[in-house]
Amino acid sequence: MANVRVERTEEGGFRATNARGAEVAIGGGDQEGVFTPVELLLAAVGGCNIVTVEPLTAKRGHRLVRLAMTVGAEKVEPNRLGTVTVTYDVELPSEEADEVFRAVAARVHEKYCTVSRSLEEGTEVRLELP
C-alpha cells in the first residue's frame, strides 16, 4: 500500500511527505518553488514510466546515453485534464538500443506503469471524513 501525508505547514504552505522521509512542497501556480497538484500528477506519470523503462532497458544491455521525458496535459474543463502526453527525449547508443528502448517503453506504458494505468482505467477516489 502506498501512503503520503499532505498537510499545511506553519508558514501557510503545504507539503507532502512519505514514510521514508522525502517531502515535496505543494502550492498554487502563482507560487515559486512549489509543485501544483496537477504538476505532481504529471510528475507521477513520468516518474512511473521512466523508473521502469531505465532498468529494463539497461537489463537488456542498452544503457541509454540520455533518458528524459516531458509530460503534459491541457485542462479541458476548469477541474479536468484532457489527454496526458508523455514525450521521451533520449539519446541512444545504437540502432539495436533504439529497438529495445521502443519495445520496452511501449510495454511499460501499456502494462506496467501503475500511475498511467490507474488514470486510464479511472481508479476510484474515495473520501473518508472524520
Backbone as ProteinMPNN parsed JSONL, in Angstrom:
{"seq_chain_A": "MANVRVERTEEGGFRATNARGAEVAIGGGDQEGVFTPVELLLAAVGGCNIVTVEPLTAKRGHRLVRLAMTVGAEKVEPNRLGTVTVTYDVELPSEEADEVFRAVAARVHEKYCTVSRSLEEGTEVRLELP", "coords_chain_A": {"N_chain_A": [[0.841, -1.181, 0.0], [0.486, 2.235, -0.729], [1.21, 5.331, 0.781], [0.92, 8.782, 1.49], [1.39, 11.733, 3.388], [-0.309, 14.733, 3.494], [-0.084, 18.036, 4.406], [-0.825, 21.22, 5.928], [1.672, 23.65, 6.345], [3.471, 25.389, 8.997], [4.13, 27.831, 7.955], [2.084, 28.37, 6.268], [2.019, 27.171, 3.809], [1.922, 24.092, 1.92], [2.746, 20.62, 2.288], [3.828, 17.443, 1.146], [4.624, 14.322, 2.505], [6.467, 11.241, 2.777], [6.789, 7.912, 4.221], [9.481, 7.376, 4.155], [10.795, 9.686, 4.563], [10.996, 11.578, 2.536], [10.053, 14.682, 1.029], [7.834, 17.04, -0.529], [7.108, 20.27, -1.688], [3.97, 21.842, -2.007], [1.721, 23.895, -3.805], [0.037, 26.784, -5.171], [-0.182, 27.743, -8.671], [0.895, 30.249, -8.861], [2.897, 30.508, -7.063], [6.333, 30.45, -6.152], [8.849, 27.875, -6.28], [7.372, 25.564, -5.68], [5.372, 22.645, -6.397], [2.377, 22.351, -8.278], [-0.697, 20.586, -7.567], [-1.564, 19.341, -9.991], [0.8, 19.337, -11.503], [2.261, 17.563, -9.93], [0.814, 15.225, -10.376], [1.35, 14.848, -13.108], [4.13, 14.548, -12.914], [4.164, 12.163, -11.509], [3.164, 10.368, -13.427], [5.219, 10.552, -15.362], [7.45, 9.843, -13.781], [6.803, 7.225, -12.977], [6.836, 5.871, -15.437], [9.519, 6.35, -16.364], [11.237, 5.37, -14.336], [10.76, 2.737, -14.587], [11.284, 2.059, -17.243], [14.056, 2.618, -17.545], [15.704, 0.696, -15.937], [14.859, -1.71, -17.156], [15.617, -1.427, -19.821], [18.395, -1.165, -19.517], [18.932, -3.641, -18.369], [18.668, -5.25, -20.546], [20.989, -4.789, -21.793], [21.477, -2.229, -22.793], [22.409, 0.707, -22.026], [21.111, 3.818, -21.932], [22.249, 6.832, -23.392], [21.165, 9.349, -22.878], [18.256, 9.885, -21.024], [15.234, 11.161, -20.707], [12.12, 12.895, -20.178], [9.153, 14.66, -21.115], [6.105, 15.509, -19.679], [2.853, 16.315, -20.329], [-0.317, 18.065, -20.206], [-3.433, 19.473, -21.099], [-5.917, 21.514, -19.602], [-9.232, 20.618, -19.976], [-11.549, 21.311, -18.919], [-12.385, 23.483, -16.172], [-11.725, 21.927, -13.927], [-10.677, 19.518, -14.859], [-8.48, 17.377, -16.624], [-7.376, 16.948, -20.003], [-6.147, 14.681, -22.464], [-3.198, 13.117, -21.369], [0.091, 13.536, -22.288], [3.04, 11.831, -22.918], [6.298, 12.472, -23.671], [9.215, 11.275, -24.805], [12.714, 12.031, -24.459], [15.509, 11.04, -25.701], [18.85, 9.798, -26.008], [20.365, 7.502, -27.902], [22.614, 4.727, -27.856], [22.897, 3.036, -30.041], [21.429, 1.485, -33.035], [20.246, -0.919, -32.375], [19.77, -0.517, -29.665], [17.803, 1.404, -29.897], [15.633, -0.074, -30.912], [15.196, -1.824, -28.744], [14.673, 0.02, -26.663], [12.286, 1.271, -27.647], [10.5, -0.916, -27.684], [10.481, -1.645, -24.958], [9.598, 0.776, -23.726], [7.026, 1.022, -24.836], [5.801, -1.312, -23.827], [5.971, -0.838, -21.068], [4.333, 1.427, -20.873], [1.869, 0.354, -21.73], [1.386, -1.798, -19.954], [2.771, -1.793, -17.423], [3.132, 0.599, -15.928], [1.879, 1.762, -13.101], [0.686, 4.207, -12.373], [-0.079, 5.53, -14.824], [-1.776, 3.534, -15.887], [-3.736, 3.454, -13.891], [-4.88, 5.992, -14.156], [-5.871, 5.797, -16.793], [-7.747, 3.744, -16.525], [-9.518, 4.8, -14.761], [-9.434, 4.919, -11.8], [-11.106, 4.635, -8.724], [-11.602, 7.255, -6.378], [-11.921, 7.629, -3.065], [-13.569, 9.38, -0.48], [-12.987, 9.907, 2.912], [-14.273, 11.129, 5.764], [-13.693, 12.547, 9.045]], "CA_chain_A": [[0.0, 0.0, 0.0], [1.214, 3.499, -0.789], [0.614, 6.407, 1.572], [1.614, 10.04, 1.73], [0.652, 12.659, 4.253], [-0.305, 16.093, 2.975], [-0.508, 18.895, 5.499], [-0.475, 22.637, 5.886], [2.853, 23.94, 7.148], [3.334, 26.55, 9.869], [4.27, 29.035, 7.134], [0.874, 28.539, 5.476], [2.096, 26.388, 2.575], [1.53, 22.695, 2.058], [3.826, 19.691, 1.978], [3.534, 16.01, 1.155], [5.76, 13.535, 2.991], [6.25, 9.796, 2.802], [7.362, 7.238, 5.386], [10.935, 7.314, 4.023], [11.353, 10.996, 4.874], [11.013, 12.51, 1.4], [8.959, 15.648, 1.047], [7.702, 17.931, -1.674], [6.275, 21.439, -1.407], [2.803, 21.936, -2.885], [1.061, 25.191, -3.724], [-0.649, 27.25, -6.369], [0.64, 28.048, -9.826], [1.484, 31.584, -8.734], [3.917, 30.457, -6.021], [7.661, 29.973, -6.555], [9.469, 26.796, -5.515], [6.429, 24.509, -5.308], [4.634, 21.964, -7.444], [0.926, 22.332, -8.138], [-1.163, 19.199, -7.567], [-1.579, 18.81, -11.357], [2.195, 19.052, -11.852], [2.648, 16.328, -9.234], [0.184, 14.121, -11.101], [2.142, 14.654, -14.327], [5.416, 14.002, -12.476], [3.94, 10.761, -11.151], [3.084, 9.623, -14.68], [6.569, 10.49, -15.919], [8.319, 9.087, -12.886], [6.438, 5.808, -13.045], [7.333, 5.345, -16.705], [10.968, 6.417, -16.542], [11.946, 4.493, -13.397], [10.54, 1.366, -15.027], [11.954, 1.902, -18.536], [15.527, 2.663, -17.433], [16.351, -0.568, -15.574], [14.532, -2.77, -18.106], [16.46, -1.221, -20.994], [19.768, -1.489, -19.107], [18.991, -5.094, -18.148], [18.795, -5.855, -21.872], [22.315, -4.461, -22.301], [21.496, -0.949, -23.503], [22.363, 1.897, -21.157], [20.844, 4.962, -22.794], [23.136, 7.967, -23.148], [20.302, 10.34, -22.213], [16.878, 9.428, -20.853], [14.416, 12.191, -20.065], [10.796, 12.997, -20.79], [8.252, 15.752, -20.757], [4.737, 15.029, -19.55], [1.994, 17.488, -20.373], [-1.766, 17.92, -20.405], [-4.211, 20.716, -21.073], [-7.207, 21.42, -18.916], [-10.362, 20.68, -20.899], [-12.554, 21.965, -18.082], [-11.637, 24.083, -15.06], [-11.259, 20.932, -12.952], [-10.473, 18.232, -15.527], [-7.438, 17.336, -17.65], [-7.561, 16.157, -21.215], [-5.147, 13.64, -22.677], [-1.842, 13.294, -20.84], [1.045, 13.124, -23.316], [4.4, 11.539, -22.461], [7.218, 12.623, -24.791], [10.58, 10.918, -24.41], [13.884, 12.707, -25.011], [16.545, 10.042, -25.475], [19.991, 9.64, -26.897], [20.576, 6.064, -27.93], [23.972, 4.381, -28.265], [22.931, 2.23, -31.265], [20.121, 1.149, -33.605], [19.697, -2.017, -31.575], [19.248, 0.096, -28.442], [16.559, 2.074, -30.28], [14.59, -1.102, -30.971], [14.938, -2.289, -27.377], [14.026, 1.121, -25.943], [10.908, 1.435, -28.123], [9.705, -2.052, -27.226], [10.338, -1.549, -23.502], [8.764, 1.933, -23.399], [5.641, 0.695, -25.194], [5.31, -2.318, -22.879], [5.787, -0.171, -19.776], [3.14, 2.278, -20.99], [0.662, -0.457, -21.883], [1.132, -2.819, -18.944], [3.488, -1.808, -16.148], [3.119, 1.848, -15.16], [0.694, 1.792, -12.236], [0.057, 5.529, -12.389], [-0.771, 5.708, -16.109], [-2.874, 2.57, -15.991], [-4.809, 3.868, -12.98], [-5.574, 7.117, -14.793], [-6.603, 5.321, -17.965], [-8.863, 2.891, -16.142], [-10.448, 5.543, -13.909], [-9.42, 4.436, -10.423], [-11.998, 5.332, -7.795], [-11.029, 8.012, -5.273], [-12.941, 7.616, -2.009], [-13.386, 10.39, 0.56], [-13.36, 9.486, 4.268], [-14.26, 12.272, 6.678], [-13.719, 12.101, 10.453]], "C_chain_A": [[0.884, 1.242, 0.0], [0.462, 4.557, 0.006], [1.512, 7.627, 1.555], [0.745, 10.861, 2.659], [0.802, 14.043, 3.646], [-0.848, 16.982, 4.083], [-0.097, 20.342, 5.257], [0.72, 22.849, 6.804], [2.589, 25.158, 8.028], [3.413, 27.863, 9.096], [3.052, 29.283, 6.253], [0.914, 27.836, 4.129], [1.609, 24.975, 2.825], [2.705, 21.815, 1.691], [3.283, 18.27, 2.043], [4.793, 15.297, 1.613], [5.415, 12.049, 2.892], [6.975, 9.199, 4.008], [8.884, 7.171, 5.336], [11.589, 8.678, 4.209], [11.438, 11.972, 3.717], [9.845, 13.48, 1.533], [8.998, 16.523, -0.187], [6.74, 19.055, -1.3], [5.179, 21.544, -2.465], [2.178, 23.316, -2.709], [0.356, 25.522, -5.023], [0.327, 27.597, -7.468], [1.299, 29.403, -9.78], [2.595, 31.639, -7.691], [5.219, 29.887, -6.574], [8.079, 28.786, -5.689], [8.546, 25.687, -5.066], [5.879, 23.844, -6.564], [3.149, 22.176, -7.207], [0.5, 20.867, -8.074], [-1.191, 18.579, -8.971], [-0.162, 18.487, -11.812], [2.685, 17.78, -11.168], [2.033, 15.104, -9.904], [0.975, 13.811, -12.369], [3.517, 14.075, -13.993], [5.28, 12.529, -12.105], [3.839, 9.889, -12.395], [4.486, 9.451, -15.269], [7.501, 9.642, -15.082], [8.057, 7.598, -12.957], [6.981, 5.176, -14.319], [8.858, 5.265, -16.721], [11.723, 5.503, -15.573], [11.717, 3.019, -13.714], [11.289, 1.1, -16.332], [13.468, 1.787, -18.367], [16.132, 1.321, -17.041], [16.051, -1.709, -16.554], [15.361, -2.657, -19.378], [17.907, -1.602, -20.671], [19.941, -2.993, -18.921], [19.158, -5.841, -19.471], [20.078, -5.419, -22.575], [22.439, -3.127, -23.006], [21.309, 0.204, -22.524], [22.215, 3.106, -22.065], [21.732, 6.13, -22.409], [22.376, 9.065, -22.415], [18.901, 9.755, -22.163], [16.142, 10.482, -20.047], [13.046, 12.177, -20.733], [10.109, 14.263, -20.328], [6.854, 15.16, -20.71], [3.843, 16.261, -19.483], [0.542, 17.123, -20.558], [-2.384, 19.309, -20.363], [-5.467, 20.484, -20.251], [-8.306, 21.561, -19.967], [-11.597, 21.263, -20.224], [-11.785, 22.561, -16.923], [-11.079, 23.077, -14.056], [-11.066, 19.552, -13.581], [-9.408, 18.362, -16.614], [-7.91, 16.558, -18.859], [-6.474, 15.101, -21.275], [-3.795, 14.038, -22.087], [-0.881, 12.727, -21.883], [2.438, 12.992, -22.723], [5.307, 11.589, -23.69], [8.638, 12.342, -24.3], [11.602, 11.79, -25.127], [15.056, 11.782, -24.703], [17.689, 10.211, -26.458], [20.393, 8.184, -26.786], [21.977, 5.731, -28.431], [24.039, 3.609, -29.587], [21.518, 2.02, -31.795], [19.454, 0.031, -32.821], [19.099, -1.48, -30.277], [17.934, 0.807, -28.719], [15.406, 1.081, -30.302], [14.201, -1.578, -29.579], [14.199, -1.217, -26.594], [12.568, 1.251, -26.352], [10.008, 0.304, -27.639], [9.444, -1.972, -25.723], [9.402, -0.401, -23.132], [7.297, 1.661, -23.717], [5.034, -0.289, -24.199], [5.052, -1.694, -21.504], [4.521, 0.673, -19.808], [1.858, 1.444, -20.982], [0.341, -1.327, -20.67], [1.667, -2.535, -17.544], [3.475, -0.518, -15.341], [1.805, 1.958, -14.39], [-0.044, 3.119, -12.334], [-0.726, 5.749, -13.684], [-1.962, 4.776, -16.245], [-4.03, 2.957, -15.087], [-5.591, 5.039, -13.551], [-6.438, 6.639, -15.955], [-7.833, 4.509, -17.591], [-9.829, 3.576, -15.169], [-10.549, 5.012, -12.487], [-10.317, 5.291, -9.537], [-11.184, 6.061, -6.73], [-12.133, 8.169, -4.238], [-12.593, 8.659, -0.962], [-13.856, 9.818, 1.881], [-13.196, 10.683, 5.186], [-14.317, 11.787, 8.119], [-15.105, 12.194, 11.05]], "O_chain_A": [[1.919, 1.273, 0.667], [-0.761, 4.668, -0.083], [2.736, 7.504, 1.602], [-0.474, 10.702, 2.705], [1.909, 14.473, 3.324], [-1.921, 16.729, 4.632], [0.83, 20.641, 4.504], [0.776, 22.297, 7.903], [1.606, 25.873, 7.832], [2.849, 28.875, 9.51], [2.99, 30.299, 5.561], [-0.058, 27.897, 3.376], [0.957, 24.702, 3.833], [3.558, 22.199, 0.89], [2.422, 17.938, 2.858], [5.896, 15.62, 1.172], [4.249, 11.656, 2.92], [7.687, 9.902, 4.725], [9.522, 6.936, 6.363], [12.799, 8.815, 4.033], [11.909, 13.095, 3.899], [8.793, 13.142, 2.075], [10.044, 16.721, -0.805], [5.702, 18.826, -0.681], [5.426, 21.361, -3.657], [2.116, 23.841, -1.597], [0.113, 24.653, -5.86], [1.527, 27.73, -7.225], [2.185, 29.683, -10.588], [3.174, 32.701, -7.458], [5.204, 28.949, -7.372], [7.713, 28.699, -4.517], [8.894, 24.933, -4.158], [5.919, 24.415, -7.654], [2.701, 22.182, -6.061], [1.261, 19.991, -8.486], [-0.87, 17.401, -9.121], [0.055, 17.456, -12.45], [3.437, 17.006, -11.76], [2.674, 14.057, -9.986], [1.24, 12.647, -12.669], [4.014, 13.206, -14.71], [6.188, 11.737, -12.36], [4.375, 8.782, -12.415], [4.886, 8.344, -15.629], [8.252, 8.821, -15.609], [8.992, 6.799, -12.994], [7.524, 4.072, -14.285], [9.422, 4.224, -17.057], [12.741, 4.921, -15.946], [12.401, 2.152, -13.171], [11.866, 0.026, -16.506], [14.092, 0.931, -18.995], [17.01, 0.833, -17.753], [16.896, -2.58, -16.762], [15.764, -3.669, -19.952], [18.566, -2.281, -21.46], [20.98, -3.551, -19.275], [19.723, -6.934, -19.507], [20.251, -5.636, -23.775], [23.4, -2.905, -23.742], [20.186, 0.618, -22.238], [23.097, 3.388, -22.877], [21.943, 6.387, -21.224], [22.879, 9.642, -21.451], [18.418, 9.195, -23.148], [16.397, 10.668, -18.857], [12.853, 11.509, -21.749], [10.443, 14.847, -19.296], [6.463, 14.399, -21.595], [4.067, 17.149, -18.66], [0.208, 16.025, -21.005], [-1.898, 20.201, -19.667], [-6.006, 19.378, -20.219], [-8.306, 22.51, -20.751], [-12.56, 21.654, -20.884], [-10.634, 22.185, -16.7], [-10.07, 23.347, -13.406], [-11.267, 18.533, -12.92], [-9.415, 19.301, -17.41], [-8.725, 15.641, -18.759], [-5.945, 14.682, -20.246], [-3.317, 15.155, -22.288], [-1.021, 11.581, -22.31], [2.953, 13.923, -22.104], [5.107, 10.833, -24.641], [9.186, 13.084, -23.485], [11.381, 12.229, -26.256], [15.541, 11.745, -23.572], [17.516, 10.696, -27.576], [20.72, 7.697, -25.704], [22.476, 6.39, -29.343], [25.105, 3.526, -30.197], [20.535, 2.326, -31.12], [18.238, 0.037, -32.627], [18.042, -1.937, -29.841], [17.043, 0.814, -27.87], [14.33, 1.359, -29.774], [13.018, -1.718, -29.272], [13.204, -1.51, -25.93], [11.694, 1.335, -25.488], [8.873, 0.546, -27.229], [8.324, -2.203, -25.269], [8.503, -0.582, -22.31], [6.418, 2.034, -22.94], [3.89, -0.123, -23.776], [4.044, -1.984, -20.86], [3.724, 0.635, -18.87], [0.886, 1.789, -20.31], [-0.829, -1.575, -20.377], [1.077, -2.991, -16.565], [3.787, -0.553, -14.151], [0.752, 2.217, -14.973], [-1.274, 3.142, -12.373], [-1.902, 6.112, -13.646], [-3.038, 5.195, -16.673], [-5.19, 2.807, -15.471], [-6.817, 5.083, -13.448], [-7.598, 7.032, -16.079], [-8.855, 4.583, -18.273], [-10.846, 2.992, -14.796], [-11.643, 4.691, -12.022], [-10.283, 6.52, -9.601], [-10.186, 5.533, -6.239], [-13.166, 8.779, -4.515], [-11.426, 8.8, -0.597], [-14.97, 9.305, 1.984], [-12.087, 11.188, 5.359], [-14.911, 10.747, 8.402], [-15.298, 11.858, 12.219]]}, "name": "protein", "num_of_chains": 1, "seq": "MANVRVERTEEGGFRATNARGAEVAIGGGDQEGVFTPVELLLAAVGGCNIVTVEPLTAKRGHRLVRLAMTVGAEKVEPNRLGTVTVTYDVELPSEEADEVFRAVAARVHEKYCTVSRSLEEGTEVRLELP"}
